[in-house]
Each structure stands twice: as structure tokens, then as C-alpha cells.
Amino acid sequence: MPMDFMDISKMRITVRRYDPRPVEKDKIDCILEAGRWVPTAVDYQPQRILVMDRPEHFLKIREFCTFSFDQKYRDIDENAGLHGDESHNVYYYGAPLVFLVCYDRNVCWQHPESGESSGLIDATIVQTHMMLEAASLGLGTVWISYFDKKKARELLHIPEHFEIAGMLYAGYPAADFKPNRKLSGKRYPVSHTCFDGSFDSPYETSYTDTFKDSRLEEEK
Ligand SMILES: Cc1cc2nc3c(=O)[nH]c(=O)nc-3n(C[C@H](O)[C@H](O)[C@H](O)COP(=O)(O)O)c2cc1C
């Protein structure tokens, strides 16, 4: 059954343990297509995306993702050490598909007065659309910022005028994947982050949020 946007938004959850099954090419193509139909400043479309799904890529990724987010949260990550298989959990969580999202510094719009570049904003919109498209296709993803960009640049021969925005790991969640209850599924009420006309006046919604993600409930 097709899901509406709100369903996809609430169903998307960070996956840090993947099934090694490759992602089908038509799904990869859909994800890239979603990253194509995005708004960018002045429609300059500065995004440049590297698709990585081969073993030689993963060897390189392991080299520039040496300080994994997962390591920091190892004590609270329920996926860590499930099989005593450290290599599966660190660095790329066994994801069979990785996108590196960059933007071309020479292509993106710059604010004429401040000189501020819109490249990171454009690339972030691209990566967000890709992430949500992947979710709508039944794939898990994790957004990755915690990696050595300098090393990635060297190992992947990234052109000098490309800036790295982020990475997106994708794939089918492992059968034994469990969402991280400490890092996922907790959202402040709208009144915490949104304001009504001035920042000393919280925005009150007309509804009470009753959404509970069953994937995050304690096992009995
Ligand atoms: C900009 C950004 C950077 C992130 N960087 C990492 C990362 O380097 N490693 C990681 O495991 N998760 C990373 N995440 C995933 C977040 O931890 C996760 O989205 C957040 O805890 C909320 O959980 P949810 O995605 O399941 O809703 C990142 C997410 C965003 C949006």
C-alpha cells in the first residue's frame, strides 16, 4: 500500500546493522532520481554523488571511517557485538551500498553580499530526499557525518573543487537489527522547537501527538 509522506517520515529510522544482500540496481536508480528532483539555489544542481557498492569501496570506507559513531555509543547500541562479530558493526555497519554526497564549489550559488555558499544546503536537501526515497523502497539508511573527509578525499580521488557534504549508508536491515532506543524515536513536542510569532512564545499544536513507534518498545 502506498505510504503518505508522514508515514514515510515516521517509519524511517536509522539502521546500523545491514543484511549483506545487494540493493537492486532499479532501487539505486530510484534513490538517485529522488536526489535529482530537489530544489537547489537558482537550480544550479551542484550535487555530485559517488555510488559505492563494491568490496574495493568498502575497504576504502573502512580507512576513512576510523572513528565510528557507533564506537562512541557502543555501550548503548543494541546492535553492537551481537555475534561477537566486531567487523560487522564498526565503521560501515555492513551496509552494502554507500553514497558520498558532494557539491561542486564552482557551481553552487553564492550570496552576492556575504559570499556564503548554498552548496551544503543544496547537498543536504539532496541527501534527505535520497534517504526518504530509500525508506519508501523498504531500505534502511544511516546518515554519516563522522568520518575523515581529508582521507576520503585522498582515497576516493575527489576533485579539489568538490566539497564533501555527507554519506548515506543504505541496504536491507539485518534480520536481527534492532533500532537504538537511546538514539532513535524520541522527539520533542512541537512546542519545544517551534514558536508562535516570537521566540518567547512556544507554538501550540491543535492535536496531541500520540505516535509510538512499536519497534522501540521494550521486549517483554
Ligand atoms: C547530520 C547527521 C549526521 C549523522 N551522523 C551520524 C554518524 O556519523 N554515524 C551514525 O551512526 N549516525 C549518524 N547520524 C544518525 C543520527 O544519530 C540519527 O539520525 C539520530 O540519532 C535520530 O535517530 P533516527 O534517525 O533513527 O530517527 C547522523 C544524522 C544526521 C542527520
PDB file of N, CA and C in Angstrom, residues 139-195:
ATOM      1  N   LEU A 139      14.104   0.198   2.302  1.00  0.00           N
ATOM      2  CA  LEU A 139      15.514   0.095   2.678  1.00  0.00           C
ATOM      3  C   LEU A 139      15.793   0.870   3.952  1.00  0.00           C
ATOM      4  N   GLY A 140      16.785   0.431   4.678  1.00  0.00           N
ATOM      5  CA  GLY A 140      17.257   1.188   5.828  1.00  0.00           C
ATOM      6  C   GLY A 140      18.383   2.103   5.391  1.00  0.00           C
ATOM      7  N   THR A 141      18.606   3.157   6.151  1.00  0.00           N
ATOM      8  CA  THR A 141      19.728   4.060   5.879  1.00  0.00           C
ATOM      9  C   THR A 141      20.305   4.563   7.196  1.00  0.00           C
ATOM     10  N   VAL A 142      21.512   5.074   7.102  1.00  0.00           N
ATOM     11  CA  VAL A 142      22.050   5.893   8.193  1.00  0.00           C
ATOM     12  C   VAL A 142      22.838   7.024   7.553  1.00  0.00           C
ATOM     13  N   TRP A 143      22.602   8.207   8.054  1.00  0.00           N
ATOM     14  CA  TRP A 143      23.333   9.406   7.610  1.00  0.00           C
ATOM     15  C   TRP A 143      24.661   9.420   8.342  1.00  0.00           C
ATOM     16  N   ILE A 144      25.753   9.612   7.630  1.00  0.00           N
ATOM     17  CA  ILE A 144      27.072   9.572   8.275  1.00  0.00           C
ATOM     18  C   ILE A 144      27.791  10.904   8.081  1.00  0.00           C
ATOM     19  N   SER A 145      28.119  11.536   9.212  1.00  0.00           N
ATOM     20  CA  SER A 145      28.955  12.752   9.176  1.00  0.00           C
ATOM     21  C   SER A 145      30.314  12.536   9.814  1.00  0.00           C
ATOM     22  N   TYR A 146      30.379  11.491  10.652  1.00  0.00           N
ATOM     23  CA  TYR A 146      31.557  11.291  11.480  1.00  0.00           C
ATOM     24  C   TYR A 146      32.583  10.453  10.739  1.00  0.00           C
ATOM     25  N   PHE A 147      33.330  11.094   9.854  1.00  0.00           N
ATOM     26  CA  PHE A 147      34.380  10.389   9.131  1.00  0.00           C
ATOM     27  C   PHE A 147      35.459  11.393   8.739  1.00  0.00           C
ATOM     28  N   ASP A 148      36.602  10.846   8.306  1.00  0.00           N
ATOM     29  CA  ASP A 148      37.754  11.683   7.993  1.00  0.00           C
ATOM     30  C   ASP A 148      37.650  12.146   6.527  1.00  0.00           C
ATOM     31  N   LYS A 149      37.183  13.368   6.350  1.00  0.00           N
ATOM     32  CA  LYS A 149      36.929  13.865   4.993  1.00  0.00           C
ATOM     33  C   LYS A 149      38.227  14.010   4.192  1.00  0.00           C
ATOM     34  N   LYS A 150      39.280  14.359   4.916  1.00  0.00           N
ATOM     35  CA  LYS A 150      40.563  14.543   4.222  1.00  0.00           C
ATOM     36  C   LYS A 150      41.032  13.205   3.620  1.00  0.00           C
ATOM     37  N   LYS A 151      40.921  12.173   4.434  1.00  0.00           N
ATOM     38  CA  LYS A 151      41.339  10.842   3.983  1.00  0.00           C
ATOM     39  C   LYS A 151      40.410  10.338   2.865  1.00  0.00           C
ATOM     40  N   ALA A 152      39.116  10.625   3.022  1.00  0.00           N
ATOM     41  CA  ALA A 152      38.152  10.214   1.987  1.00  0.00           C
ATOM     42  C   ALA A 152      38.522  10.871   0.661  1.00  0.00           C
ATOM     43  N   ARG A 153      38.889  12.130   0.743  1.00  0.00           N
ATOM     44  CA  ARG A 153      39.273  12.888  -0.462  1.00  0.00           C
ATOM     45  C   ARG A 153      40.454  12.222  -1.172  1.00  0.00           C
ATOM     46  N   GLU A 154      41.446  11.836  -0.367  1.00  0.00           N
ATOM     47  CA  GLU A 154      42.633  11.189  -0.952  1.00  0.00           C
ATOM     48  C   GLU A 154      42.284   9.829  -1.566  1.00  0.00           C
ATOM     49  N   LEU A 155      41.611   8.997  -0.752  1.00  0.00           N
ATOM     50  CA  LEU A 155      41.383   7.616  -1.181  1.00  0.00           C
ATOM     51  C   LEU A 155      40.413   7.517  -2.360  1.00  0.00           C
ATOM     52  N   LEU A 156      39.462   8.447  -2.405  1.00  0.00           N
ATOM     53  CA  LEU A 156      38.440   8.367  -3.462  1.00  0.00           C
ATOM     54  C   LEU A 156      38.735   9.308  -4.633  1.00  0.00           C
ATOM     55  N   HIS A 157      39.890   9.971  -4.559  1.00  0.00           N
ATOM     56  CA  HIS A 157      40.300  10.892  -5.643  1.00  0.00           C
ATOM     57  C   HIS A 157      39.199  11.919  -5.932  1.00  0.00           C
ATOM     58  N   ILE A 158      38.757  12.563  -4.883  1.00  0.00           N
ATOM     59  CA  ILE A 158      37.695  13.556  -5.038  1.00  0.00           C
ATOM     60  C   ILE A 158      38.305  14.841  -5.600  1.00  0.00           C
ATOM     61  N   PRO A 159      37.735  15.355  -6.688  1.00  0.00           N
ATOM     62  CA  PRO A 159      38.310  16.576  -7.280  1.00  0.00           C
ATOM     63  C   PRO A 159      38.388  17.713  -6.260  1.00  0.00           C
ATOM     64  N   GLU A 160      39.375  18.529  -6.412  1.00  0.00           N
ATOM     65  CA  GLU A 160      39.684  19.592  -5.439  1.00  0.00           C
ATOM     66  C   GLU A 160      38.500  20.552  -5.245  1.00  0.00           C
ATOM     67  N   HIS A 161      37.747  20.818  -6.311  1.00  0.00           N
ATOM     68  CA  HIS A 161      36.640  21.783  -6.204  1.00  0.00           C
ATOM     69  C   HIS A 161      35.334  21.149  -5.731  1.00  0.00           C
ATOM     70  N   PHE A 162      35.366  19.868  -5.371  1.00  0.00           N
ATOM     71  CA  PHE A 162      34.186  19.236  -4.772  1.00  0.00           C
ATOM     72  C   PHE A 162      34.321  19.293  -3.244  1.00  0.00           C
ATOM     73  N   GLU A 163      33.263  19.729  -2.584  1.00  0.00           N
ATOM     74  CA  GLU A 163      33.231  19.677  -1.120  1.00  0.00           C
ATOM     75  C   GLU A 163      32.379  18.483  -0.706  1.00  0.00           C
ATOM     76  N   ILE A 164      32.817  17.805   0.330  1.00  0.00           N
ATOM     77  CA  ILE A 164      32.047  16.644   0.816  1.00  0.00           C
ATOM     78  C   ILE A 164      30.961  17.140   1.766  1.00  0.00           C
ATOM     79  N   ALA A 165      29.722  16.735   1.501  1.00  0.00           N
ATOM     80  CA  ALA A 165      28.625  17.109   2.411  1.00  0.00           C
ATOM     81  C   ALA A 165      28.369  16.001   3.434  1.00  0.00           C
ATOM     82  N   GLY A 166      28.252  14.784   2.979  1.00  0.00           N
ATOM     83  CA  GLY A 166      27.978  13.690   3.915  1.00  0.00           C
ATOM     84  C   GLY A 166      27.907  12.361   3.202  1.00  0.00           C
ATOM     85  N   MET A 167      27.660  11.331   3.976  1.00  0.00           N
ATOM     86  CA  MET A 167      27.485   9.997   3.394  1.00  0.00           C
ATOM     87  C   MET A 167      26.166   9.415   3.848  1.00  0.00           C
ATOM     88  N   LEU A 168      25.649   8.555   2.999  1.00  0.00           N
ATOM     89  CA  LEU A 168      24.424   7.838   3.332  1.00  0.00           C
ATOM     90  C   LEU A 168      24.679   6.363   3.093  1.00  0.00           C
ATOM     91  N   TYR A 169      24.576   5.563   4.156  1.00  0.00           N
ATOM     92  CA  TYR A 169      24.676   4.118   4.005  1.00  0.00           C
ATOM     93  C   TYR A 169      23.251   3.598   3.798  1.00  0.00           C
ATOM     94  N   ALA A 170      23.131   2.572   2.963  1.00  0.00           N
ATOM     95  CA  ALA A 170      21.791   2.035   2.694  1.00  0.00           C
ATOM     96  C   ALA A 170      21.858   0.525   2.502  1.00  0.00           C
ATOM     97  N   GLY A 171      20.727  -0.109   2.714  1.00  0.00           N
ATOM     98  CA  GLY A 171      20.636  -1.548   2.500  1.00  0.00           C
ATOM     99  C   GLY A 171      19.431  -2.102   3.239  1.00  0.00           C
ATOM    100  N   TYR A 172      19.252  -3.396   3.081  1.00  0.00           N
ATOM    101  CA  TYR A 172      18.168  -4.033   3.827  1.00  0.00           C
ATOM    102  C   TYR A 172      18.624  -4.236   5.263  1.00  0.00           C
ATOM    103  N   PRO A 173      17.774  -3.869   6.214  1.00  0.00           N
ATOM    104  CA  PRO A 173      18.163  -4.085   7.609  1.00  0.00           C
ATOM    105  C   PRO A 173      18.416  -5.573   7.864  1.00  0.00           C
ATOM    106  N   ALA A 174      19.419  -5.882   8.672  1.00  0.00           N
ATOM    107  CA  ALA A 174      19.680  -7.280   9.037  1.00  0.00           C
ATOM    108  C   ALA A 174      18.463  -7.842   9.772  1.00  0.00           C
ATOM    109  N   ALA A 175      18.279  -9.147   9.641  1.00  0.00           N
ATOM    110  CA  ALA A 175      17.111  -9.777  10.277  1.00  0.00           C
ATOM    111  C   ALA A 175      17.106  -9.497  11.780  1.00  0.00           C
ATOM    112  N   ASP A 176      18.292  -9.397  12.374  1.00  0.00           N
ATOM    113  CA  ASP A 176      18.365  -9.174  13.824  1.00  0.00           C
ATOM    114  C   ASP A 176      18.632  -7.704  14.172  1.00  0.00           C
ATOM    115  N   PHE A 177      18.405  -6.826  13.214  1.00  0.00           N
ATOM    116  CA  PHE A 177      18.586  -5.401  13.509  1.00  0.00           C
ATOM    117  C   PHE A 177      17.578  -4.937  14.562  1.00  0.00           C
ATOM    118  N   LYS A 178      18.109  -4.159  15.505  1.00  0.00           N
ATOM    119  CA  LYS A 178      17.213  -3.529  16.483  1.00  0.00           C
ATOM    120  C   LYS A 178      17.496  -2.036  16.481  1.00  0.00           C
ATOM    121  N   PRO A 179      16.453  -1.213  16.376  1.00  0.00           N
ATOM    122  CA  PRO A 179      16.709   0.231  16.463  1.00  0.00           C
ATOM    123  C   PRO A 179      17.321   0.578  17.812  1.00  0.00           C
ATOM    124  N   ASN A 180      18.124   1.606  17.824  1.00  0.00           N
ATOM    125  CA  ASN A 180      18.758   2.036  19.062  1.00  0.00           C
ATOM    126  C   ASN A 180      17.777   2.893  19.856  1.00  0.00           C
ATOM    127  N   ARG A 181      17.342   2.367  20.975  1.00  0.00           N
ATOM    128  CA  ARG A 181      16.286   3.074  21.740  1.00  0.00           C
ATOM    129  C   ARG A 181      16.763   4.387  22.329  1.00  0.00           C
ATOM    130  N   LYS A 182      18.077   4.512  22.503  1.00  0.00           N
ATOM    131  CA  LYS A 182      18.576   5.767  23.079  1.00  0.00           C
ATOM    132  C   LYS A 182      18.712   6.850  22.020  1.00  0.00           C
ATOM    133  N   LEU A 183      18.988   6.426  20.775  1.00  0.00           N
ATOM    134  CA  LEU A 183      19.280   7.413  19.733  1.00  0.00           C
ATOM    135  C   LEU A 183      18.122   7.632  18.763  1.00  0.00           C
ATOM    136  N   SER A 184      17.114   6.766  18.788  1.00  0.00           N
ATOM    137  CA  SER A 184      16.032   6.872  17.807  1.00  0.00           C
ATOM    138  C   SER A 184      14.688   7.040  18.508  1.00  0.00           C
ATOM    139  N   GLY A 185      13.780   7.648  17.764  1.00  0.00           N
ATOM    140  CA  GLY A 185      12.370   7.606  18.153  1.00  0.00           C
ATOM    141  C   GLY A 185      11.952   8.530  19.270  1.00  0.00           C
ATOM    142  N   LYS A 186      12.864   9.392  19.716  1.00  0.00           N
ATOM    143  CA  LYS A 186      12.460  10.340  20.762  1.00  0.00           C
ATOM    144  C   LYS A 186      12.434  11.720  20.135  1.00  0.00           C
ATOM    145  N   ARG A 187      11.283  12.327  20.091  1.00  0.00           N
ATOM    146  CA  ARG A 187      11.193  13.662  19.506  1.00  0.00           C
ATOM    147  C   ARG A 187      10.529  14.600  20.507  1.00  0.00           C
ATOM    148  N   TYR A 188      11.091  15.780  20.612  1.00  0.00           N
ATOM    149  CA  TYR A 188      10.462  16.802  21.444  1.00  0.00           C
ATOM    150  C   TYR A 188       9.095  17.146  20.870  1.00  0.00           C
ATOM    151  N   PRO A 189       8.196  17.604  21.688  1.00  0.00           N
ATOM    152  CA  PRO A 189       6.934  18.103  21.135  1.00  0.00           C
ATOM    153  C   PRO A 189       7.203  19.349  20.291  1.00  0.00           C
ATOM    154  N   VAL A 190       6.285  19.630  19.380  1.00  0.00           N
ATOM    155  CA  VAL A 190       6.430  20.799  18.503  1.00  0.00           C
ATOM    156  C   VAL A 190       6.675  22.060  19.334  1.00  0.00           C
ATOM    157  N   SER A 191       6.033  22.153  20.481  1.00  0.00           N
ATOM    158  CA  SER A 191       6.146  23.369  21.298  1.00  0.00           C
ATOM    159  C   SER A 191       7.565  23.595  21.834  1.00  0.00           C
ATOM    160  N   HIS A 192       8.415  22.563  21.773  1.00  0.00           N
ATOM    161  CA  HIS A 192       9.801  22.700  22.227  1.00  0.00           C
ATOM    162  C   HIS A 192      10.680  23.362  21.158  1.00  0.00           C
ATOM    163  N   THR A 193      10.347  23.109  19.891  1.00  0.00           N
ATOM    164  CA  THR A 193      11.230  23.552  18.806  1.00  0.00           C
ATOM    165  C   THR A 193      10.611  24.621  17.904  1.00  0.00           C
ATOM    166  N   CYS A 194       9.312  24.875  18.071  1.00  0.00           N
ATOM    167  CA  CYS A 194       8.630  25.830  17.181  1.00  0.00           C
ATOM    168  C   CYS A 194       7.984  26.929  18.019  1.00  0.00           C
ATOM    169  N   PHE A 195       7.934  28.109  17.432  1.00  0.00           N
ATOM    170  CA  PHE A 195       7.496  29.284  18.189  1.00  0.00           C
ATOM    171  C   PHE A 195       6.455  30.061  17.400  1.00  0.00           C
TER     172      PHE A 195
END
